GROMACS .gro file of C-alpha atoms in nm:
model
  169
    1UNK     CA    1   7.818   8.221  17.859
    2UNK     CA    2   7.698   8.349  18.188
    3UNK     CA    3   7.371   8.206  18.315
    4UNK     CA    4   7.178   8.535  18.262
    5UNK     CA    5   7.256   8.498  17.890
    6UNK     CA    6   7.141   8.137  17.846
    7UNK     CA    7   6.864   8.058  18.094
    8UNK     CA    8   6.528   8.176  17.959
    9UNK     CA    9   6.408   8.292  18.304
   10UNK     CA   10   6.729   8.489  18.359
   11UNK     CA   11   6.705   8.639  18.008
   12UNK     CA   12   6.353   8.758  18.084
   13UNK     CA   13   6.458   8.903  18.418
   14UNK     CA   14   6.766   9.084  18.287
   15UNK     CA   15   6.670   9.206  17.940
   16UNK     CA   16   6.591   9.559  17.833
   17UNK     CA   17   6.356   9.593  17.540
   18UNK     CA   18   6.449   9.878  17.304
   19UNK     CA   19   6.310  10.015  16.981
   20UNK     CA   20   6.526  10.017  16.668
   21UNK     CA   21   6.609  10.388  16.714
   22UNK     CA   22   6.693  10.345  17.085
   23UNK     CA   23   6.939  10.068  16.988
   24UNK     CA   24   7.094  10.294  16.718
   25UNK     CA   25   7.121  10.585  16.969
   26UNK     CA   26   7.281  10.360  17.230
   27UNK     CA   27   7.536  10.234  16.977
   28UNK     CA   28   7.611  10.598  16.869
   29UNK     CA   29   7.688  10.666  17.236
   30UNK     CA   30   7.961  10.402  17.249
   31UNK     CA   31   8.325  10.460  17.157
   32UNK     CA   32   8.377  10.423  16.779
   33UNK     CA   33   8.434  10.070  16.647
   34UNK     CA   34   8.503   9.949  16.295
   35UNK     CA   35   8.182   9.741  16.284
   36UNK     CA   36   7.857   9.662  16.457
   37UNK     CA   37   7.852   9.283  16.444
   38UNK     CA   38   7.543   9.057  16.456
   39UNK     CA   39   7.605   8.691  16.545
   40UNK     CA   40   7.435   8.384  16.696
   41UNK     CA   41   7.167   8.266  16.716
   42UNK     CA   42   7.164   8.308  16.346
   43UNK     CA   43   7.066   8.670  16.270
   44UNK     CA   44   6.953   8.571  15.919
   45UNK     CA   45   6.639   8.413  16.068
   46UNK     CA   46   6.547   8.731  16.257
   47UNK     CA   47   6.329   8.955  16.033
   48UNK     CA   48   6.342   9.240  16.287
   49UNK     CA   49   6.715   9.283  16.228
   50UNK     CA   50   6.652   9.434  15.882
   51UNK     CA   51   6.531   9.780  15.996
   52UNK     CA   52   6.810   9.796  16.254
   53UNK     CA   53   7.078   9.734  15.987
   54UNK     CA   54   6.918   9.987  15.761
   55UNK     CA   55   6.928  10.258  16.029
   56UNK     CA   56   7.283  10.169  16.127
   57UNK     CA   57   7.380  10.216  15.761
   58UNK     CA   58   7.199  10.553  15.753
   59UNK     CA   59   7.399  10.652  16.065
   60UNK     CA   60   7.721  10.577  15.874
   61UNK     CA   61   7.808  10.258  16.066
   62UNK     CA   62   7.948   9.948  15.908
   63UNK     CA   63   7.767   9.623  15.972
   64UNK     CA   64   7.905   9.269  15.988
   65UNK     CA   65   7.685   8.959  16.016
   66UNK     CA   66   7.778   8.601  16.099
   67UNK     CA   67   7.530   8.345  15.972
   68UNK     CA   68   7.543   7.975  15.915
   69UNK     CA   69   7.464   8.023  15.552
   70UNK     CA   70   7.129   7.847  15.540
   71UNK     CA   71   6.899   8.149  15.509
   72UNK     CA   72   6.956   8.445  15.279
   73UNK     CA   73   6.717   8.736  15.348
   74UNK     CA   74   6.742   9.035  15.118
   75UNK     CA   75   6.881   9.260  15.396
   76UNK     CA   76   7.210   9.071  15.389
   77UNK     CA   77   7.296   9.265  15.074
   78UNK     CA   78   7.316   9.596  15.271
   79UNK     CA   79   7.573   9.461  15.512
   80UNK     CA   80   7.945   9.539  15.476
   81UNK     CA   81   8.082   9.196  15.581
   82UNK     CA   82   7.910   8.859  15.575
   83UNK     CA   83   8.079   8.565  15.745
   84UNK     CA   84   7.916   8.240  15.648
   85UNK     CA   85   7.984   7.972  15.906
   86UNK     CA   86   7.825   7.651  15.777
   87UNK     CA   87   7.778   7.387  16.041
   88UNK     CA   88   7.950   7.051  15.996
   89UNK     CA   89   7.849   6.697  16.093
   90UNK     CA   90   7.917   6.734  16.465
   91UNK     CA   91   7.651   7.001  16.489
   92UNK     CA   92   7.378   6.761  16.377
   93UNK     CA   93   7.262   7.043  16.144
   94UNK     CA   94   7.477   7.020  15.832
   95UNK     CA   95   7.444   7.317  15.602
   96UNK     CA   96   7.416   7.225  15.232
   97UNK     CA   97   7.723   7.360  15.059
   98UNK     CA   98   7.533   7.398  14.730
   99UNK     CA   99   7.288   7.648  14.888
  100UNK     CA  100   7.575   7.870  15.003
  101UNK     CA  101   7.754   7.836  14.670
  102UNK     CA  102   7.435   7.935  14.476
  103UNK     CA  103   7.389   8.241  14.696
  104UNK     CA  104   7.747   8.356  14.651
  105UNK     CA  105   7.734   8.282  14.282
  106UNK     CA  106   7.475   8.558  14.244
  107UNK     CA  107   7.732   8.808  14.369
  108UNK     CA  108   8.049   8.668  14.209
  109UNK     CA  109   8.122   8.979  13.999
  110UNK     CA  110   7.943   9.258  14.177
  111UNK     CA  111   7.931   9.170  14.543
  112UNK     CA  112   7.838   9.471  14.762
  113UNK     CA  113   7.976   9.304  15.073
  114UNK     CA  114   8.297   9.135  15.184
  115UNK     CA  115   8.230   8.761  15.208
  116UNK     CA  116   8.415   8.530  15.448
  117UNK     CA  117   8.364   8.159  15.509
  118UNK     CA  118   8.447   8.014  15.847
  119UNK     CA  119   8.404   7.645  15.925
  120UNK     CA  120   8.434   7.538  16.287
  121UNK     CA  121   8.613   7.202  16.320
  122UNK     CA  122   8.553   6.979  16.622
  123UNK     CA  123   8.658   6.641  16.479
  124UNK     CA  124   8.782   6.463  16.169
  125UNK     CA  125   8.433   6.457  16.014
  126UNK     CA  126   8.403   6.835  16.051
  127UNK     CA  127   8.751   6.867  15.899
  128UNK     CA  128   8.647   6.660  15.598
  129UNK     CA  129   8.333   6.877  15.565
  130UNK     CA  130   8.545   7.196  15.588
  131UNK     CA  131   8.775   7.067  15.315
  132UNK     CA  132   8.470   6.985  15.100
  133UNK     CA  133   8.340   7.340  15.146
  134UNK     CA  134   8.683   7.472  15.056
  135UNK     CA  135   8.701   7.260  14.738
  136UNK     CA  136   8.342   7.317  14.630
  137UNK     CA  137   8.313   7.697  14.658
  138UNK     CA  138   8.542   7.871  14.411
  139UNK     CA  139   8.771   8.123  14.574
  140UNK     CA  140   8.640   8.404  14.348
  141UNK     CA  141   8.317   8.389  14.550
  142UNK     CA  142   8.470   8.491  14.884
  143UNK     CA  143   8.744   8.712  15.026
  144UNK     CA  144   8.866   8.493  15.314
  145UNK     CA  145   8.833   8.132  15.425
  146UNK     CA  146   8.894   8.021  15.783
  147UNK     CA  147   8.918   7.689  15.953
  148UNK     CA  148   8.853   7.740  16.327
  149UNK     CA  149   8.918   7.485  16.601
  150UNK     CA  150   8.598   7.430  16.799
  151UNK     CA  151   8.603   7.416  17.178
  152UNK     CA  152   8.414   7.103  17.282
  153UNK     CA  153   8.154   7.149  17.552
  154UNK     CA  154   8.224   6.915  17.841
  155UNK     CA  155   8.031   6.840  18.159
  156UNK     CA  156   8.284   7.071  18.320
  157UNK     CA  157   8.169   7.377  18.121
  158UNK     CA  158   7.910   7.616  18.272
  159UNK     CA  159   7.693   7.598  17.960
  160UNK     CA  160   7.678   7.216  17.970
  161UNK     CA  161   7.608   7.210  18.343
  162UNK     CA  162   7.322   7.452  18.269
  163UNK     CA  163   7.190   7.226  17.995
  164UNK     CA  164   7.207   6.928  18.233
  165UNK     CA  165   7.014   7.121  18.500
  166UNK     CA  166   6.746   7.218  18.243
  167UNK     CA  167   6.715   6.857  18.121
  168UNK     CA  168   6.664   6.734  18.478
  169UNK     CA  169   6.387   6.989  18.555
   0.00000   0.00000   0.00000
């Protein structure tokens, strides 16, 4: 990420605050795209996303959301595609597979959205976790399952250098 996207001071200095309808109007002004996608930080913990998704639907736009699969607000049901990306051991924030399975179980036969599962793998422990997710959640509960290789953050990456600077301040 560029510094203006990760440093709180830079975010404050470079952001533009918009109402729900201003956001929808701005998106309408863009060239057509198959989806409007919401992703990290986890959109499922942001209550203010619900009215935006509702208005995007009313405007005839398809909505995709990527969430870690730990929170399941009601507004997820009005999305077109949900990608659940549970975090493995290397994240330090392991998502309980059973919670995700129980949520998907509710929709096994009448799911109004396409469901994908994507597990990012950084090391062998994450791979074991990804395999456990794959074995534990029956394939009738999702449309696609992805194993994605994670890109480790090193002291050479801009984001890690930023984190080191913030720690030293």
